[in-house]
Amino acid sequence: MYSFGAFTILSQAIAATTSAAPTTTTARDASKTVTLTGVTHSVVAGLAGLQFDPDNVVAEIGDIVEWHFLPKNHSIAQSNFAEPCQPLADGTSFFAGFNFVTQQNQAPDVFQIVVKDKKPIWYYCPQQTGSLCQNGMVGVINQNFDNPAFSLSKHRDLAAKTTVSIIPPVQQGGQVIANPNPLGGF
Ligand SMILES: [Cu+2]
């Protein structure tokens, strides 16, 4: 919807002038416009224990990361490297909500985000029962492999030192959609 609205504004701006005014580009927000690559990375929450598999994804800009959920009630929330198990302080982090309860097999819905830049994206399972984040249910997209000080294992060490996972106040970012492959085995 966002890009459609931006396109409409841009079209009107062009129609309203006979010159190719470069200022019309200000109607677009480049940070919100990403060309999809068609590549989807699937991550399973809860496979072989309380973890993400794979917990370390390398993705290109325009790739989709899609989480599938096994029992019982996992979710996804974005954090940063240094402050695991809590949402970003600026309120911009994505949170999938607790929409994936299942007693067996995969939950009927999945959660997707589009990778919009190459910065590391850290995330955790905010399920407080079982202290999942503290016990290592964290993951990363595009870890900086050149700097071991910011590795997933270091992040996991930090997570283990926290006392409680923060459940973000609002579900936002990404999208919850019907599982495109509900019978797929993992
Ligand atoms: Cu979990």
PDB file of C-alpha atoms and ligand atoms in Angstrom:
ATOM      1  CA  MET A   1       0.000   0.000   0.000  1.00  0.00           C
ATOM      2  CA  TYR A   2       2.786   2.386   0.899  1.00  0.00           C
ATOM      3  CA  SER A   3       4.533   2.176  -2.434  1.00  0.00           C
ATOM      4  CA  PHE A   4       1.252   2.464  -4.308  1.00  0.00           C
ATOM      5  CA  GLY A   5       0.496   5.678  -2.447  1.00  0.00           C
ATOM      6  CA  ALA A   6       3.951   7.033  -3.153  1.00  0.00           C
ATOM      7  CA  PHE A   7       3.580   6.162  -6.796  1.00  0.00           C
ATOM      8  CA  THR A   8       0.282   7.969  -6.981  1.00  0.00           C
ATOM      9  CA  ILE A   9       1.755  11.090  -5.460  1.00  0.00           C
ATOM     10  CA  LEU A  10       4.686  10.931  -7.821  1.00  0.00           C
ATOM     11  CA  SER A  11       2.427  10.501 -10.840  1.00  0.00           C
ATOM     12  CA  GLN A  12       0.370  13.513  -9.852  1.00  0.00           C
ATOM     13  CA  ALA A  13       3.493  15.562  -9.352  1.00  0.00           C
ATOM     14  CA  ILE A  14       4.694  14.663 -12.810  1.00  0.00           C
ATOM     15  CA  ALA A  15       1.289  15.365 -14.344  1.00  0.00           C
ATOM     16  CA  ALA A  16       1.176  18.774 -12.717  1.00  0.00           C
ATOM     17  CA  THR A  17       4.317  20.026 -14.353  1.00  0.00           C
ATOM     18  CA  THR A  18       5.582  20.101 -17.904  1.00  0.00           C
ATOM     19  CA  SER A  19       9.217  20.085 -16.926  1.00  0.00           C
ATOM     20  CA  ALA A  20      11.097  17.064 -15.680  1.00  0.00           C
ATOM     21  CA  ALA A  21      11.537  18.569 -12.277  1.00  0.00           C
ATOM     22  CA  PRO A  22      13.961  16.440 -10.273  1.00  0.00           C
ATOM     23  CA  THR A  23      12.320  17.563  -7.051  1.00  0.00           C
ATOM     24  CA  THR A  24       9.486  15.096  -7.654  1.00  0.00           C
ATOM     25  CA  THR A  25      11.784  12.349  -6.399  1.00  0.00           C
ATOM     26  CA  THR A  26      11.352  13.726  -2.903  1.00  0.00           C
ATOM     27  CA  ALA A  27       7.859  12.223  -2.934  1.00  0.00           C
ATOM     28  CA  ARG A  28       9.499   8.828  -2.659  1.00  0.00           C
ATOM     29  CA  ASP A  29      11.094   7.364   0.426  1.00  0.00           C
ATOM     30  CA  ALA A  30      13.909   5.229  -0.911  1.00  0.00           C
ATOM     31  CA  SER A  31      14.443   3.578   2.454  1.00  0.00           C
ATOM     32  CA  LYS A  32      11.046   1.905   2.169  1.00  0.00           C
ATOM     33  CA  THR A  33      11.390   0.736  -1.406  1.00  0.00           C
ATOM     34  CA  VAL A  34      13.237  -2.516  -2.010  1.00  0.00           C
ATOM     35  CA  THR A  35      13.156  -4.661  -5.107  1.00  0.00           C
ATOM     36  CA  LEU A  36      12.391  -8.233  -4.152  1.00  0.00           C
ATOM     37  CA  THR A  37      14.924 -10.802  -5.307  1.00  0.00           C
ATOM     38  CA  GLY A  38      12.509 -13.737  -5.169  1.00  0.00           C
ATOM     39  CA  VAL A  39      14.763 -15.524  -2.671  1.00  0.00           C
ATOM     40  CA  THR A  40      13.187 -16.717   0.580  1.00  0.00           C
ATOM     41  CA  HIS A  41      15.177 -18.016   3.555  1.00  0.00           C
ATOM     42  CA  SER A  42      13.140 -20.291   5.811  1.00  0.00           C
ATOM     43  CA  VAL A  43      13.927 -20.442   9.509  1.00  0.00           C
ATOM     44  CA  VAL A  44      12.232 -22.916  11.829  1.00  0.00           C
ATOM     45  CA  ALA A  45      11.489 -21.930  15.408  1.00  0.00           C
ATOM     46  CA  GLY A  46      11.597 -24.850  17.803  1.00  0.00           C
ATOM     47  CA  LEU A  47      13.274 -27.478  15.682  1.00  0.00           C
ATOM     48  CA  ALA A  48      15.357 -29.921  17.721  1.00  0.00           C
ATOM     49  CA  GLY A  49      14.791 -27.893  20.851  1.00  0.00           C
ATOM     50  CA  LEU A  50      14.216 -24.328  21.792  1.00  0.00           C
ATOM     51  CA  GLN A  51      16.217 -22.639  19.082  1.00  0.00           C
ATOM     52  CA  PHE A  52      16.067 -21.244  15.567  1.00  0.00           C
ATOM     53  CA  ASP A  53      17.288 -23.329  12.689  1.00  0.00           C
ATOM     54  CA  PRO A  54      19.249 -21.913  11.012  1.00  0.00           C
ATOM     55  CA  ASP A  55      20.011 -19.275  13.622  1.00  0.00           C
ATOM     56  CA  ASN A  56      22.474 -17.476  11.359  1.00  0.00           C
ATOM     57  CA  VAL A  57      21.212 -16.383   7.944  1.00  0.00           C
ATOM     58  CA  VAL A  58      23.101 -14.532   5.241  1.00  0.00           C
ATOM     59  CA  ALA A  59      20.647 -12.650   3.046  1.00  0.00           C
ATOM     60  CA  GLU A  60      20.811 -10.084   0.293  1.00  0.00           C
ATOM     61  CA  ILE A  61      18.814  -6.875   0.113  1.00  0.00           C
ATOM     62  CA  GLY A  62      15.386  -7.790  -1.228  1.00  0.00           C
ATOM     63  CA  ASP A  63      15.451 -11.326   0.138  1.00  0.00           C
ATOM     64  CA  ILE A  64      12.633 -12.509   2.375  1.00  0.00           C
ATOM     65  CA  VAL A  65      13.245 -14.259   5.681  1.00  0.00           C
ATOM     66  CA  GLU A  66      10.308 -16.461   6.662  1.00  0.00           C
ATOM     67  CA  TRP A  67       9.880 -18.061  10.078  1.00  0.00           C
ATOM     68  CA  HIS A  68       7.947 -21.283  10.563  1.00  0.00           C
ATOM     69  CA  PHE A  69       6.803 -22.218  14.043  1.00  0.00           C
ATOM     70  CA  LEU A  70       6.786 -25.565  15.767  1.00  0.00           C
ATOM     71  CA  PRO A  71       5.203 -26.228  19.211  1.00  0.00           C
ATOM     72  CA  LYS A  72       4.308 -24.700  21.320  1.00  0.00           C
ATOM     73  CA  ASN A  73       4.147 -20.904  21.282  1.00  0.00           C
ATOM     74  CA  HIS A  74       7.157 -19.155  19.843  1.00  0.00           C
ATOM     75  CA  SER A  75       7.419 -15.727  18.291  1.00  0.00           C
ATOM     76  CA  ILE A  76       9.970 -13.358  16.817  1.00  0.00           C
ATOM     77  CA  ALA A  77      11.025  -9.954  18.108  1.00  0.00           C
ATOM     78  CA  GLN A  78      13.872  -7.755  16.948  1.00  0.00           C
ATOM     79  CA  SER A  79      16.563  -6.617  19.357  1.00  0.00           C
ATOM     80  CA  ASN A  80      20.085  -5.367  18.923  1.00  0.00           C
ATOM     81  CA  PHE A  81      23.413  -7.039  19.579  1.00  0.00           C
ATOM     82  CA  ALA A  82      24.203  -5.506  22.957  1.00  0.00           C
ATOM     83  CA  GLU A  83      20.737  -5.673  24.489  1.00  0.00           C
ATOM     84  CA  PRO A  84      19.316  -9.133  23.853  1.00  0.00           C
ATOM     85  CA  CYS A  85      15.834 -10.265  24.806  1.00  0.00           C
ATOM     86  CA  GLN A  86      14.294  -6.798  24.521  1.00  0.00           C
ATOM     87  CA  PRO A  87      12.947  -4.697  21.661  1.00  0.00           C
ATOM     88  CA  LEU A  88      14.845  -1.763  20.198  1.00  0.00           C
ATOM     89  CA  ALA A  89      14.665   1.321  22.385  1.00  0.00           C
ATOM     90  CA  ASP A  90      13.495   3.507  19.501  1.00  0.00           C
ATOM     91  CA  GLY A  91      10.297   1.522  19.028  1.00  0.00           C
ATOM     92  CA  THR A  92      11.015   0.536  15.436  1.00  0.00           C
ATOM     93  CA  SER A  93      11.661  -3.168  15.949  1.00  0.00           C
ATOM     94  CA  PHE A  94       9.510  -5.826  14.359  1.00  0.00           C
ATOM     95  CA  PHE A  95       7.446  -8.175  16.506  1.00  0.00           C
ATOM     96  CA  ALA A  96       5.420 -11.038  15.075  1.00  0.00           C
ATOM     97  CA  GLY A  97       2.989 -11.310  17.989  1.00  0.00           C
ATOM     98  CA  PHE A  98       1.936 -14.561  19.594  1.00  0.00           C
ATOM     99  CA  ASN A  99       0.083 -15.823  16.531  1.00  0.00           C
ATOM    100  CA  PHE A 100       1.709 -19.185  16.107  1.00  0.00           C
ATOM    101  CA  VAL A 101       0.388 -21.482  18.799  1.00  0.00           C
ATOM    102  CA  THR A 102       0.478 -25.112  17.752  1.00  0.00           C
ATOM    103  CA  GLN A 103       0.447 -28.366  19.673  1.00  0.00           C
ATOM    104  CA  GLN A 104       2.005 -30.379  16.890  1.00  0.00           C
ATOM    105  CA  ASN A 105       3.496 -29.788  13.454  1.00  0.00           C
ATOM    106  CA  GLN A 106       3.791 -26.294  12.037  1.00  0.00           C
ATOM    107  CA  ALA A 107       1.614 -23.351  13.009  1.00  0.00           C
ATOM    108  CA  PRO A 108      -0.862 -22.373  10.261  1.00  0.00           C
ATOM    109  CA  ASP A 109       0.805 -18.993   9.744  1.00  0.00           C
ATOM    110  CA  VAL A 110       4.352 -17.829   9.171  1.00  0.00           C
ATOM    111  CA  PHE A 111       6.081 -14.498   9.695  1.00  0.00           C
ATOM    112  CA  GLN A 112       8.024 -12.717   6.971  1.00  0.00           C
ATOM    113  CA  ILE A 113      10.311  -9.736   6.783  1.00  0.00           C
ATOM    114  CA  VAL A 114      12.033  -8.202   3.782  1.00  0.00           C
ATOM    115  CA  VAL A 115      15.746  -7.533   4.209  1.00  0.00           C
ATOM    116  CA  LYS A 116      16.180  -3.839   3.439  1.00  0.00           C
ATOM    117  CA  ASP A 117      19.898  -3.351   4.051  1.00  0.00           C
ATOM    118  CA  LYS A 118      22.959  -5.366   4.978  1.00  0.00           C
ATOM    119  CA  LYS A 119      23.116  -4.333   8.608  1.00  0.00           C
ATOM    120  CA  PRO A 120      22.909  -7.195  11.109  1.00  0.00           C
ATOM    121  CA  ILE A 121      19.366  -7.963  12.264  1.00  0.00           C
ATOM    122  CA  TRP A 122      19.261  -9.553  15.721  1.00  0.00           C
ATOM    123  CA  TYR A 123      16.131 -11.190  17.040  1.00  0.00           C
ATOM    124  CA  TYR A 124      14.852 -13.373  19.856  1.00  0.00           C
ATOM    125  CA  CYS A 125      11.908 -15.436  20.956  1.00  0.00           C
ATOM    126  CA  PRO A 126      10.007 -13.337  23.507  1.00  0.00           C
ATOM    127  CA  GLN A 127       8.236 -16.326  25.060  1.00  0.00           C
ATOM    128  CA  GLN A 128       8.794 -15.859  28.780  1.00  0.00           C
ATOM    129  CA  THR A 129       7.700 -19.345  29.783  1.00  0.00           C
ATOM    130  CA  GLY A 130      10.875 -21.362  29.827  1.00  0.00           C
ATOM    131  CA  SER A 131      13.058 -18.255  29.529  1.00  0.00           C
ATOM    132  CA  LEU A 132      13.655 -19.086  25.891  1.00  0.00           C
ATOM    133  CA  CYS A 133      15.808 -16.094  25.027  1.00  0.00           C
ATOM    134  CA  GLN A 134      17.983 -16.563  28.089  1.00  0.00           C
ATOM    135  CA  ASN A 135      18.394 -20.175  27.094  1.00  0.00           C
ATOM    136  CA  GLY A 136      19.654 -19.243  23.674  1.00  0.00           C
ATOM    137  CA  MET A 137      16.610 -18.816  21.447  1.00  0.00           C
ATOM    138  CA  VAL A 138      18.149 -15.950  19.509  1.00  0.00           C
ATOM    139  CA  GLY A 139      19.179 -15.516  15.905  1.00  0.00           C
ATOM    140  CA  VAL A 140      20.788 -13.139  13.467  1.00  0.00           C
ATOM    141  CA  ILE A 141      20.557 -12.135   9.826  1.00  0.00           C
ATOM    142  CA  ASN A 142      23.752 -10.810   8.248  1.00  0.00           C
ATOM    143  CA  GLN A 143      26.073 -11.096  11.198  1.00  0.00           C
ATOM    144  CA  ASN A 144      29.311  -9.157  10.769  1.00  0.00           C
ATOM    145  CA  PHE A 145      31.634 -12.116  10.334  1.00  0.00           C
ATOM    146  CA  ASP A 146      34.685  -9.857  10.215  1.00  0.00           C
ATOM    147  CA  ASN A 147      34.319  -8.891  13.849  1.00  0.00           C
ATOM    148  CA  PRO A 148      34.197 -11.780  16.335  1.00  0.00           C
ATOM    149  CA  ALA A 149      33.266  -9.332  19.087  1.00  0.00           C
ATOM    150  CA  PHE A 150      29.803  -9.167  17.513  1.00  0.00           C
ATOM    151  CA  SER A 151      29.237 -12.859  16.885  1.00  0.00           C
ATOM    152  CA  LEU A 152      26.095 -14.822  17.500  1.00  0.00           C
ATOM    153  CA  SER A 153      27.815 -16.798  20.237  1.00  0.00           C
ATOM    154  CA  LYS A 154      28.758 -13.545  22.011  1.00  0.00           C
ATOM    155  CA  HIS A 155      25.180 -12.349  21.636  1.00  0.00           C
ATOM    156  CA  ARG A 156      23.958 -15.609  23.122  1.00  0.00           C
ATOM    157  CA  ASP A 157      26.312 -15.141  26.076  1.00  0.00           C
ATOM    158  CA  LEU A 158      24.787 -11.711  26.670  1.00  0.00           C
ATOM    159  CA  ALA A 159      21.284 -13.134  26.402  1.00  0.00           C
ATOM    160  CA  ALA A 160      22.073 -15.714  29.067  1.00  0.00           C
ATOM    161  CA  LYS A 161      22.880 -12.895  31.478  1.00  0.00           C
ATOM    162  CA  THR A 162      19.503 -11.187  31.133  1.00  0.00           C
ATOM    163  CA  THR A 163      16.808 -11.933  33.658  1.00  0.00           C
ATOM    164  CA  VAL A 164      13.614 -11.677  31.642  1.00  0.00           C
ATOM    165  CA  SER A 165      12.502 -11.330  28.039  1.00  0.00           C
ATOM    166  CA  ILE A 166      10.554  -8.214  27.195  1.00  0.00           C
ATOM    167  CA  ILE A 167       7.413  -8.793  25.173  1.00  0.00           C
ATOM    168  CA  PRO A 168       7.139  -5.801  22.812  1.00  0.00           C
ATOM    169  CA  PRO A 169       4.002  -3.724  23.416  1.00  0.00           C
ATOM    170  CA  VAL A 170       2.748  -3.856  19.828  1.00  0.00           C
ATOM    171  CA  GLN A 171       2.886  -6.276  16.932  1.00  0.00           C
ATOM    172  CA  GLN A 172       4.496  -4.443  14.029  1.00  0.00           C
ATOM    173  CA  GLY A 173       6.788  -4.794  11.057  1.00  0.00           C
ATOM    174  CA  GLY A 174       6.960  -7.701   8.663  1.00  0.00           C
ATOM    175  CA  GLN A 175       3.795  -9.635   7.997  1.00  0.00           C
ATOM    176  CA  VAL A 176       1.931 -12.676   9.241  1.00  0.00           C
ATOM    177  CA  ILE A 177       0.681 -14.762   6.320  1.00  0.00           C
ATOM    178  CA  ALA A 178      -0.757 -18.212   5.763  1.00  0.00           C
ATOM    179  CA  ASN A 179       1.930 -20.871   5.815  1.00  0.00           C
ATOM    180  CA  PRO A 180       2.760 -21.530   2.153  1.00  0.00           C
ATOM    181  CA  ASN A 181       4.098 -24.998   2.936  1.00  0.00           C
ATOM    182  CA  PRO A 182       2.261 -26.249   6.027  1.00  0.00           C
ATOM    183  CA  LEU A 183       3.022 -29.896   5.438  1.00  0.00           C
ATOM    184  CA  GLY A 184       6.683 -29.393   4.676  1.00  0.00           C
ATOM    185  CA  GLY A 185       8.823 -31.461   6.944  1.00  0.00           C
ATOM    186  CA  PHE A 186      11.728 -30.004   8.841  1.00  0.00           C
TER     187      PHE A 186
HETATM  188 CU    CU B   1      10.608 -19.683  21.438  1.00  0.00          CU
END
